[in-house]
Amino acid sequence: MESIKAFCERKLLGYSVDQYIIMFVVFTIFLPHYFSLAAMVGVAIYLIYTKQLKKIIFNTPRGHWALIFGALSMAVSLYYQNYRGFMQCVGIVFVAIFILYYRNYVDERLFTFIVDTCCLLSLCCFVWGLLEYAQIVDRLGYPFDEFIVEDSPANRINSTFYNANYYGMMIQFLVLMCLYKILHAKTIHRVVFYVVTILCNLFVLYLSGCRAGWLSFLVTIPLIFYINKHKKTSLFLVLMIVLVVVIVLLNPEIFPRFDNILRYFFNRTKIWFTAIKGICETPLFGRGPSAYYMIYESLNGRKAFHSHSVYLDPLLSFGIVGVGMICYFAWPVVKEVYRLYAKKINIELFALIICAILAVLIHGIFDYTVFWIQTGTVFLLILNSASMYKKDTNDVTL
C-alpha cells in the first residue's frame, strides 16, 4: 500500500490548477466526443471568468490568428448557408482556445502524464472495442473467434470515437506514443507494458477494418527508431514489415476488407475529382467545413460527408486564404519542433512529432480523419508539446 501511495503522490500531486484542468480535458477525449466538446467549452468559460483568455492568446506567437481564422470561417459558412460548417467552426475555436491554454501550461512532467494517460486509457478503449465487436457479431450471427469484419460502418467498431476510421487515426497516435515511451523506458516491465498496449491497439485496429490506418505504420514505426539512432532495430522492423506485406499480398483474405480495396479506391477518386471541381468554384475562401456534403449533388459527385483527403478538404472548406492563415499560424510551431532537433533538446519528442505528422499525411491520402475533435486535439497536443522547452524560437533559423 505504501508503494501505491507513493506512486500516486509522485504521479498525481504537485500540479497547478490549470494543469489539472488540462488533465481532465485529456481524459474526456477518450469518452464520446460531446464530453470533450463540453469540457473545452468549460475551459473557455473558465478562462473568461479568470481573465486569462487574453493572456494565453497573446502569450502564444500569432495566437490571435487562430481566432481570426475561426471568425473568417464562420462568416464564410454563414454566407453559403453552411450551418453544419458554422457549428464545426465554433468547435474549431474552442479547440484552438484549449490548445493555446495547453501551450501556456505544458511542461515535461505534464506531457509525460498526458502520454501515460493516453496509453492507459487506450486499454479501456480496447476493452470497449471488444465488447462492441461481441455485440456486432452476435447480431450478425458470426462466431467471435473468426474475427470477421464487415464493410458497413455500422458493423465496424469505433470504441468511443464515433467512426471506425477516426478510431484508426487515434490508434496511430497511441501506438506512436507507446513507442515514444519505450524509447524512454529504463526497466523491462515498462517496455513489456507498452508493447502489450501496442499489440492491443493493433488488434482493435484490425477489428475496426480501417485499412488506411495501417499505411502510416509502414513508415512511422521504423522511422521513430531510426531518428533515435536505433538503426538495427529500424532495419529489423523494415524487414518484418516487408515480410508482412508480402504475406498479405499473397493471402489477401487474411486482412479485413482487402479484397475490395480497388473498388473503394475508385470510389475515392470520384470523390476527389468532385472536390477539385468544388475548389475551382470557390478557390479563395472555400465554403466552410463540410463543404463537400453541400456540393456533391450539384456536381454529380459521390455522396460523402467530406472529400476523404487531407490535401483537398482544407482547400475546399477554407480556400487558399484560410489554408494560408493556418500555415502562417503554424510556422512558429514548426520552428519549435525544428529546434528540438537542431539544438538536440529532445530527439525522442522530435521523432514523435514528425511521425505523428507523417501519420496524418499518409492516412490523409485516403481520408480526412484528423478533422475531428478527438483525433484533432490529440494531434495538436503532440504537435504543440515542443512549446514546453522554449516559447521564443527567434534564435532558430529555418
Short mmCIF file of C-alpha atoms in Angstrom, two decimals:
data_model
loop_
_atom_site.label_atom_id
_atom_site.label_comp_id
_atom_site.label_asym_id
_atom_site.label_seq_id
_atom_site.Cartn_x
_atom_site.Cartn_y
_atom_site.Cartn_z
CA MET A 1 0.00 0.00 0.00
CA GLU A 2 2.82 2.39 0.78
CA SER A 3 4.33 1.88 -2.67
CA ILE A 4 0.93 2.55 -4.32
CA LYS A 5 0.50 5.68 -2.22
CA ALA A 6 3.99 6.89 -3.14
CA PHE A 7 3.29 6.18 -6.84
CA CYS A 8 0.03 8.19 -6.73
CA GLU A 9 1.70 11.08 -4.96
CA ARG A 10 4.53 11.10 -7.49
CA LYS A 11 2.20 10.98 -10.48
CA LEU A 12 -0.84 12.97 -9.35
CA LEU A 13 0.27 15.60 -6.84
CA GLY A 14 2.09 18.88 -7.30
CA TYR A 15 0.42 20.23 -10.45
CA SER A 16 -1.19 23.66 -10.77
CA VAL A 17 -4.96 24.08 -11.01
CA ASP A 18 -4.63 24.85 -14.73
CA GLN A 19 -2.63 21.69 -15.32
CA TYR A 20 -5.28 19.61 -13.53
CA ILE A 21 -7.90 21.17 -15.82
CA ILE A 22 -5.83 20.19 -18.86
CA MET A 23 -5.55 16.64 -17.49
CA PHE A 24 -9.32 16.46 -17.12
CA VAL A 25 -9.89 17.57 -20.72
CA VAL A 26 -7.43 14.93 -21.96
CA PHE A 27 -9.39 12.31 -20.01
CA THR A 28 -12.63 13.38 -21.75
CA ILE A 29 -11.04 12.80 -25.16
CA PHE A 30 -11.43 9.09 -24.52
CA LEU A 31 -15.14 9.46 -23.81
CA PRO A 32 -17.75 10.07 -26.54
CA HIS A 33 -16.96 13.31 -28.35
CA TYR A 34 -19.64 15.51 -26.78
CA PHE A 35 -17.84 15.16 -23.41
CA SER A 36 -14.68 16.62 -24.99
CA LEU A 37 -16.62 19.49 -26.53
CA ALA A 38 -18.38 20.25 -23.25
CA ALA A 39 -15.04 20.21 -21.40
CA MET A 40 -13.48 22.65 -23.89
CA VAL A 41 -16.46 24.97 -23.65
CA GLY A 42 -15.95 24.82 -19.88
CA VAL A 43 -12.27 25.74 -20.34
CA ALA A 44 -13.22 28.80 -22.41
CA ILE A 45 -15.73 29.93 -19.77
CA TYR A 46 -13.14 29.39 -17.03
CA LEU A 47 -10.55 31.46 -18.91
CA ILE A 48 -13.01 34.30 -19.41
CA TYR A 49 -14.05 34.18 -15.74
CA THR A 50 -10.44 34.19 -14.51
CA LYS A 51 -9.45 36.84 -17.09
CA GLN A 52 -6.76 34.58 -18.58
CA LEU A 53 -8.11 34.39 -22.12
CA LYS A 54 -6.34 37.50 -23.41
CA LYS A 55 -3.08 36.40 -21.78
CA ILE A 56 -3.00 32.92 -23.29
CA ILE A 57 -3.86 34.29 -26.74
CA PHE A 58 -1.14 36.92 -26.80
CA ASN A 59 1.46 34.79 -24.97
CA THR A 60 1.36 32.44 -27.96
CA PRO A 61 3.18 33.53 -31.13
CA ARG A 62 0.46 34.56 -33.62
CA GLY A 63 -2.14 33.09 -31.26
CA HIS A 64 -4.77 35.66 -32.26
CA TRP A 65 -4.62 34.33 -35.82
CA ALA A 66 -6.32 31.12 -34.67
CA LEU A 67 -9.35 33.15 -33.59
CA ILE A 68 -9.27 35.31 -36.73
CA PHE A 69 -9.25 32.13 -38.81
CA GLY A 70 -12.22 30.79 -36.83
CA ALA A 71 -14.18 34.03 -37.26
CA LEU A 72 -13.48 34.15 -41.01
CA SER A 73 -14.53 30.52 -41.44
CA MET A 74 -17.77 31.20 -39.54
CA ALA A 75 -18.53 34.16 -41.80
CA VAL A 76 -17.85 32.14 -44.95
CA SER A 77 -20.01 29.27 -43.69
CA LEU A 78 -22.91 31.61 -42.95
CA TYR A 79 -22.55 33.31 -46.34
CA TYR A 80 -23.02 29.95 -48.09
CA GLN A 81 -25.73 28.89 -45.59
CA ASN A 82 -23.46 26.08 -44.47
CA TYR A 83 -24.89 25.78 -40.98
CA ARG A 84 -23.22 22.43 -40.29
CA GLY A 85 -19.89 24.03 -41.19
CA PHE A 86 -20.67 27.05 -38.97
CA MET A 87 -21.13 24.78 -35.95
CA GLN A 88 -17.87 23.00 -36.77
CA CYS A 89 -16.13 26.39 -36.91
CA VAL A 90 -17.43 27.11 -33.41
CA GLY A 91 -15.89 23.79 -32.36
CA ILE A 92 -12.61 24.79 -34.03
CA VAL A 93 -12.50 27.97 -31.93
CA PHE A 94 -12.99 26.04 -28.68
CA VAL A 95 -10.28 23.52 -29.64
CA ALA A 96 -7.94 26.38 -30.58
CA ILE A 97 -8.51 28.08 -27.21
CA PHE A 98 -7.78 24.83 -25.38
CA ILE A 99 -4.55 24.28 -27.35
CA LEU A 100 -3.41 27.85 -26.63
CA TYR A 101 -4.19 27.19 -22.95
CA TYR A 102 -2.22 23.94 -23.11
CA ARG A 103 0.81 25.68 -24.64
CA ASN A 104 0.93 28.13 -21.74
CA TYR A 105 0.99 25.45 -19.03
CA VAL A 106 2.58 22.34 -20.51
CA ASP A 107 5.89 21.16 -19.07
CA GLU A 108 7.82 17.89 -19.21
CA ARG A 109 6.01 16.38 -16.23
CA LEU A 110 2.54 17.25 -17.54
CA PHE A 111 3.34 15.97 -21.03
CA THR A 112 4.67 12.71 -19.60
CA PHE A 113 1.46 12.34 -17.59
CA ILE A 114 -0.65 13.02 -20.69
CA VAL A 115 1.19 10.41 -22.77
CA ASP A 116 0.95 7.82 -19.97
CA THR A 117 -2.74 8.60 -19.51
CA CYS A 118 -3.44 8.22 -23.24
CA CYS A 119 -1.64 4.87 -23.33
CA LEU A 120 -3.52 3.64 -20.26
CA LEU A 121 -6.93 4.85 -21.45
CA SER A 122 -6.32 3.20 -24.83
CA LEU A 123 -6.60 -0.12 -22.98
CA CYS A 124 -10.05 0.93 -21.73
CA CYS A 125 -10.97 1.72 -25.34
CA PHE A 126 -9.59 -1.70 -26.31
CA VAL A 127 -11.97 -3.41 -23.87
CA TRP A 128 -14.84 -1.22 -25.06
CA GLY A 129 -14.00 -2.14 -28.65
CA LEU A 130 -14.03 -5.88 -27.87
CA LEU A 131 -17.44 -5.57 -26.20
CA GLU A 132 -18.69 -3.60 -29.19
CA TYR A 133 -17.37 -6.26 -31.56
CA ALA A 134 -19.04 -9.01 -29.49
CA GLN A 135 -22.38 -7.22 -29.89
CA ILE A 136 -21.87 -6.81 -33.64
CA VAL A 137 -21.01 -10.45 -34.35
CA ASP A 138 -23.81 -11.62 -32.07
CA ARG A 139 -26.27 -9.50 -34.05
CA LEU A 140 -24.90 -10.74 -37.38
CA GLY A 141 -24.64 -14.36 -36.26
CA TYR A 142 -20.86 -14.71 -36.66
CA PRO A 143 -18.61 -16.59 -34.23
CA PHE A 144 -16.44 -14.20 -32.23
CA ASP A 145 -13.17 -16.05 -32.81
CA GLU A 146 -13.34 -15.85 -36.62
CA PHE A 147 -12.79 -12.07 -36.42
CA ILE A 148 -14.93 -11.25 -39.44
CA VAL A 149 -15.06 -7.54 -40.30
CA GLU A 150 -17.91 -6.16 -42.38
CA ASP A 151 -17.73 -3.24 -44.84
CA SER A 152 -20.68 -1.34 -43.42
CA PRO A 153 -19.63 1.44 -40.99
CA ALA A 154 -22.49 0.40 -38.71
CA ASN A 155 -20.88 -3.05 -38.36
CA ARG A 156 -17.34 -1.89 -37.58
CA ILE A 157 -16.07 -0.99 -34.14
CA ASN A 158 -15.26 2.60 -33.24
CA SER A 159 -14.95 2.30 -29.44
CA THR A 160 -15.65 5.86 -28.17
CA PHE A 161 -14.57 7.64 -31.35
CA TYR A 162 -17.83 7.80 -33.36
CA ASN A 163 -16.39 6.28 -36.54
CA ALA A 164 -14.09 3.32 -37.24
CA ASN A 165 -11.71 5.45 -39.31
CA TYR A 166 -11.45 8.07 -36.55
CA TYR A 167 -10.56 5.24 -34.20
CA GLY A 168 -7.94 4.08 -36.70
CA MET A 169 -6.38 7.55 -36.70
CA MET A 170 -6.40 7.65 -32.91
CA ILE A 171 -4.72 4.24 -32.71
CA GLN A 172 -1.90 5.51 -34.90
CA PHE A 173 -1.20 8.31 -32.43
CA LEU A 174 -1.48 5.92 -29.48
CA VAL A 175 0.98 3.42 -30.96
CA LEU A 176 3.46 6.23 -31.60
CA MET A 177 3.05 7.42 -28.00
CA CYS A 178 3.80 3.90 -26.77
CA LEU A 179 6.93 3.77 -28.93
CA TYR A 180 7.96 7.15 -27.54
CA LYS A 181 7.62 5.75 -24.02
CA ILE A 182 9.59 2.62 -24.96
CA LEU A 183 12.45 4.86 -26.09
CA HIS A 184 12.37 6.47 -22.62
CA ALA A 185 11.82 3.26 -20.65
CA LYS A 186 14.53 2.23 -18.18
CA THR A 187 13.01 -1.01 -16.89
CA ILE A 188 11.91 -4.14 -18.74
CA HIS A 189 8.46 -4.24 -17.15
CA ARG A 190 7.67 -0.80 -18.59
CA VAL A 191 8.78 -1.95 -22.04
CA VAL A 192 6.54 -5.01 -21.70
CA PHE A 193 3.58 -2.81 -20.69
CA TYR A 194 3.92 -0.56 -23.74
CA VAL A 195 4.50 -3.48 -26.11
CA VAL A 196 1.32 -5.15 -24.81
CA THR A 197 -0.53 -1.85 -25.20
CA ILE A 198 0.65 -1.59 -28.81
CA LEU A 199 -0.49 -5.14 -29.57
CA CYS A 200 -3.91 -4.49 -28.02
CA ASN A 201 -4.33 -1.36 -30.12
CA LEU A 202 -3.22 -3.11 -33.30
CA PHE A 203 -5.74 -5.88 -32.65
CA VAL A 204 -8.66 -3.48 -32.38
CA LEU A 205 -7.33 -1.61 -35.42
CA TYR A 206 -7.70 -4.91 -37.27
CA LEU A 207 -11.25 -5.31 -35.97
CA SER A 208 -12.10 -1.73 -36.96
CA GLY A 209 -11.44 -2.58 -40.60
CA CYS A 210 -9.61 0.73 -41.08
CA ARG A 211 -7.26 -0.16 -43.94
CA ALA A 212 -5.66 3.27 -44.31
CA GLY A 213 -4.73 3.11 -40.63
CA TRP A 214 -2.03 0.56 -41.41
CA LEU A 215 -0.33 2.52 -44.17
CA SER A 216 1.43 5.05 -41.96
CA PHE A 217 2.96 2.28 -39.84
CA LEU A 218 4.97 1.15 -42.86
CA VAL A 219 6.91 4.40 -42.46
CA THR A 220 6.44 5.74 -38.94
CA ILE A 221 7.32 2.68 -36.84
CA PRO A 222 10.79 2.14 -38.40
CA LEU A 223 11.35 5.90 -38.66
CA ILE A 224 10.82 6.71 -34.99
CA PHE A 225 13.63 4.26 -34.13
CA TYR A 226 15.84 5.46 -37.00
CA ILE A 227 15.65 9.11 -35.89
CA ASN A 228 16.67 7.99 -32.39
CA LYS A 229 19.77 6.21 -33.77
CA HIS A 230 18.40 2.68 -33.26
CA LYS A 231 19.33 1.77 -36.81
CA LYS A 232 19.48 -2.01 -36.31
CA THR A 233 16.03 -2.03 -34.73
CA SER A 234 14.76 0.17 -37.56
CA LEU A 235 16.19 -2.20 -40.20
CA PHE A 236 14.71 -5.23 -38.44
CA LEU A 237 11.29 -3.56 -38.37
CA VAL A 238 11.53 -2.70 -42.07
CA LEU A 239 12.28 -6.34 -42.88
CA MET A 240 9.38 -7.51 -40.71
CA ILE A 241 7.02 -5.05 -42.38
CA VAL A 242 8.12 -6.17 -45.85
CA LEU A 243 7.51 -9.78 -44.83
CA VAL A 244 4.02 -8.98 -43.52
CA VAL A 245 3.17 -7.01 -46.69
CA VAL A 246 4.26 -9.93 -48.88
CA ILE A 247 2.17 -12.37 -46.82
CA VAL A 248 -0.90 -10.11 -47.10
CA LEU A 249 -0.44 -9.67 -50.85
CA LEU A 250 -0.19 -13.44 -51.31
CA ASN A 251 -3.11 -14.11 -48.96
CA PRO A 252 -5.40 -11.04 -49.13
CA GLU A 253 -8.23 -12.91 -47.40
CA ILE A 254 -6.38 -12.73 -44.07
CA PHE A 255 -6.63 -8.94 -43.99
CA PRO A 256 -10.10 -7.42 -43.48
CA ARG A 257 -11.65 -5.57 -46.42
CA PHE A 258 -8.51 -6.00 -48.53
CA ASP A 259 -10.21 -7.93 -51.34
CA ASN A 260 -12.30 -4.93 -52.44
CA ILE A 261 -9.65 -2.25 -51.97
CA LEU A 262 -9.55 -1.33 -55.68
CA ARG A 263 -13.29 -0.69 -55.77
CA TYR A 264 -13.01 1.62 -52.79
CA PHE A 265 -10.02 3.37 -54.37
CA PHE A 266 -12.02 4.19 -57.50
CA ASN A 267 -14.86 5.47 -55.31
CA ARG A 268 -12.35 7.75 -53.58
CA THR A 269 -11.11 9.09 -56.93
CA LYS A 270 -14.69 10.08 -57.85
CA ILE A 271 -14.91 11.99 -54.58
CA TRP A 272 -11.54 13.66 -55.17
CA PHE A 273 -12.44 14.84 -58.68
CA THR A 274 -15.68 16.30 -57.32
CA ALA A 275 -13.72 18.08 -54.57
CA ILE A 276 -11.32 19.55 -57.15
CA LYS A 277 -14.29 20.93 -59.11
CA GLY A 278 -15.59 22.46 -55.88
CA ILE A 279 -12.20 24.04 -55.11
CA CYS A 280 -12.15 25.62 -58.56
CA GLU A 281 -15.57 27.19 -57.91
CA THR A 282 -14.54 28.92 -54.64
CA PRO A 283 -10.72 28.93 -54.57
CA LEU A 284 -10.12 31.86 -52.24
CA PHE A 285 -12.31 31.27 -49.19
CA GLY A 286 -13.96 27.87 -49.73
CA ARG A 287 -17.45 27.29 -48.33
CA GLY A 288 -16.67 26.35 -44.73
CA PRO A 289 -16.23 22.85 -43.21
CA SER A 290 -18.32 20.03 -44.67
CA ALA A 291 -18.36 21.90 -47.98
CA TYR A 292 -18.19 18.62 -49.89
CA TYR A 293 -21.51 17.49 -48.43
CA MET A 294 -23.06 20.71 -49.77
CA ILE A 295 -21.76 20.45 -53.33
CA TYR A 296 -21.52 16.77 -54.24
CA GLU A 297 -25.08 16.54 -55.52
CA SER A 298 -24.92 19.65 -57.74
CA LEU A 299 -21.61 18.43 -59.19
CA ASN A 300 -22.88 14.87 -59.76
CA GLY A 301 -20.38 13.53 -57.24
CA ARG A 302 -20.45 10.57 -54.93
CA LYS A 303 -22.19 11.14 -51.60
CA ALA A 304 -19.82 11.70 -48.67
CA PHE A 305 -19.55 13.99 -45.65
CA HIS A 306 -16.07 15.17 -46.66
CA SER A 307 -13.65 14.74 -49.56
CA HIS A 308 -11.62 11.94 -47.92
CA SER A 309 -8.36 13.81 -48.41
CA VAL A 310 -6.30 15.91 -46.02
CA TYR A 311 -4.86 17.63 -49.11
CA LEU A 312 -8.14 18.57 -50.79
CA ASP A 313 -10.65 19.12 -48.00
CA PRO A 314 -8.89 22.09 -46.32
CA LEU A 315 -8.77 23.89 -49.67
CA LEU A 316 -12.40 23.03 -50.40
CA SER A 317 -13.51 24.14 -46.94
CA PHE A 318 -11.24 27.13 -46.19
CA GLY A 319 -9.80 28.13 -49.56
CA ILE A 320 -6.34 29.43 -50.32
CA VAL A 321 -6.75 32.31 -47.84
CA GLY A 322 -7.82 30.03 -44.98
CA VAL A 323 -5.08 27.47 -45.60
CA GLY A 324 -2.57 30.33 -45.84
CA MET A 325 -3.71 31.57 -42.43
CA ILE A 326 -3.27 28.08 -40.97
CA CYS A 327 0.27 27.92 -42.37
CA TYR A 328 1.09 31.40 -41.07
CA PHE A 329 -0.15 30.48 -37.60
CA ALA A 330 1.68 27.12 -37.65
CA TRP A 331 5.09 28.49 -38.66
CA PRO A 332 6.29 29.30 -35.09
CA VAL A 333 5.24 25.76 -34.10
CA VAL A 334 7.35 24.38 -36.95
CA LYS A 335 10.31 26.39 -35.65
CA GLU A 336 9.77 24.99 -32.14
CA VAL A 337 9.75 21.43 -33.48
CA TYR A 338 12.85 22.03 -35.61
CA ARG A 339 14.65 23.47 -32.58
CA LEU A 340 14.18 20.16 -30.70
CA TYR A 341 16.38 18.50 -33.33
CA ALA A 342 18.75 21.36 -34.18
CA LYS A 343 19.63 22.01 -30.53
CA LYS A 344 19.37 18.29 -29.61
CA ILE A 345 16.94 19.15 -26.82
CA ASN A 346 14.67 16.10 -27.06
CA ILE A 347 15.20 13.87 -30.08
CA GLU A 348 12.59 11.36 -28.89
CA LEU A 349 9.92 14.08 -28.82
CA PHE A 350 11.06 15.37 -32.21
CA ALA A 351 10.67 11.86 -33.62
CA LEU A 352 7.20 11.51 -32.09
CA ILE A 353 6.04 14.80 -33.61
CA ILE A 354 7.49 14.06 -37.05
CA CYS A 355 5.93 10.60 -37.11
CA ALA A 356 2.56 11.97 -35.96
CA ILE A 357 2.67 14.47 -38.83
CA LEU A 358 3.55 11.69 -41.27
CA ALA A 359 0.69 9.55 -39.90
CA VAL A 360 -1.73 12.37 -40.72
CA LEU A 361 -0.24 12.97 -44.17
CA ILE A 362 -0.14 9.28 -45.14
CA HIS A 363 -3.55 8.36 -43.74
CA GLY A 364 -4.78 11.65 -45.17
CA ILE A 365 -4.17 10.49 -48.71
CA PHE A 366 -7.35 8.43 -48.42
CA ASP A 367 -9.25 10.01 -45.54
CA TYR A 368 -9.74 13.19 -43.50
CA THR A 369 -9.82 11.65 -40.05
CA VAL A 370 -7.71 14.29 -38.31
CA PHE A 371 -10.60 16.78 -38.66
CA TRP A 372 -12.46 15.52 -35.61
CA ILE A 373 -12.48 16.87 -32.06
CA GLN A 374 -10.81 13.78 -30.53
CA THR A 375 -8.21 12.94 -33.18
CA GLY A 376 -7.51 16.59 -33.98
CA THR A 377 -6.98 17.53 -30.34
CA VAL A 378 -4.57 14.65 -29.68
CA PHE A 379 -2.62 15.55 -32.82
CA LEU A 380 -2.41 19.20 -31.75
CA LEU A 381 -1.33 18.22 -28.23
CA ILE A 382 1.57 16.25 -29.70
CA LEU A 383 2.42 18.96 -32.24
CA ASN A 384 2.46 21.76 -29.67
CA SER A 385 4.35 19.85 -26.99
CA ALA A 386 7.66 21.36 -28.17
CA SER A 387 6.49 24.68 -26.71
CA MET A 388 7.38 23.44 -23.21
CA TYR A 389 11.09 23.96 -23.93
CA LYS A 390 11.13 27.44 -25.35
CA LYS A 391 8.38 29.92 -26.04
CA ASP A 392 10.53 32.17 -28.19
CA THR A 393 12.19 30.48 -31.17
CA ASN A 394 13.60 33.61 -32.80
CA ASP A 395 17.12 32.19 -32.41
CA VAL A 396 16.29 29.34 -34.81
CA THR A 397 16.94 29.80 -38.50
CA LEU A 398 14.63 27.76 -40.68
#
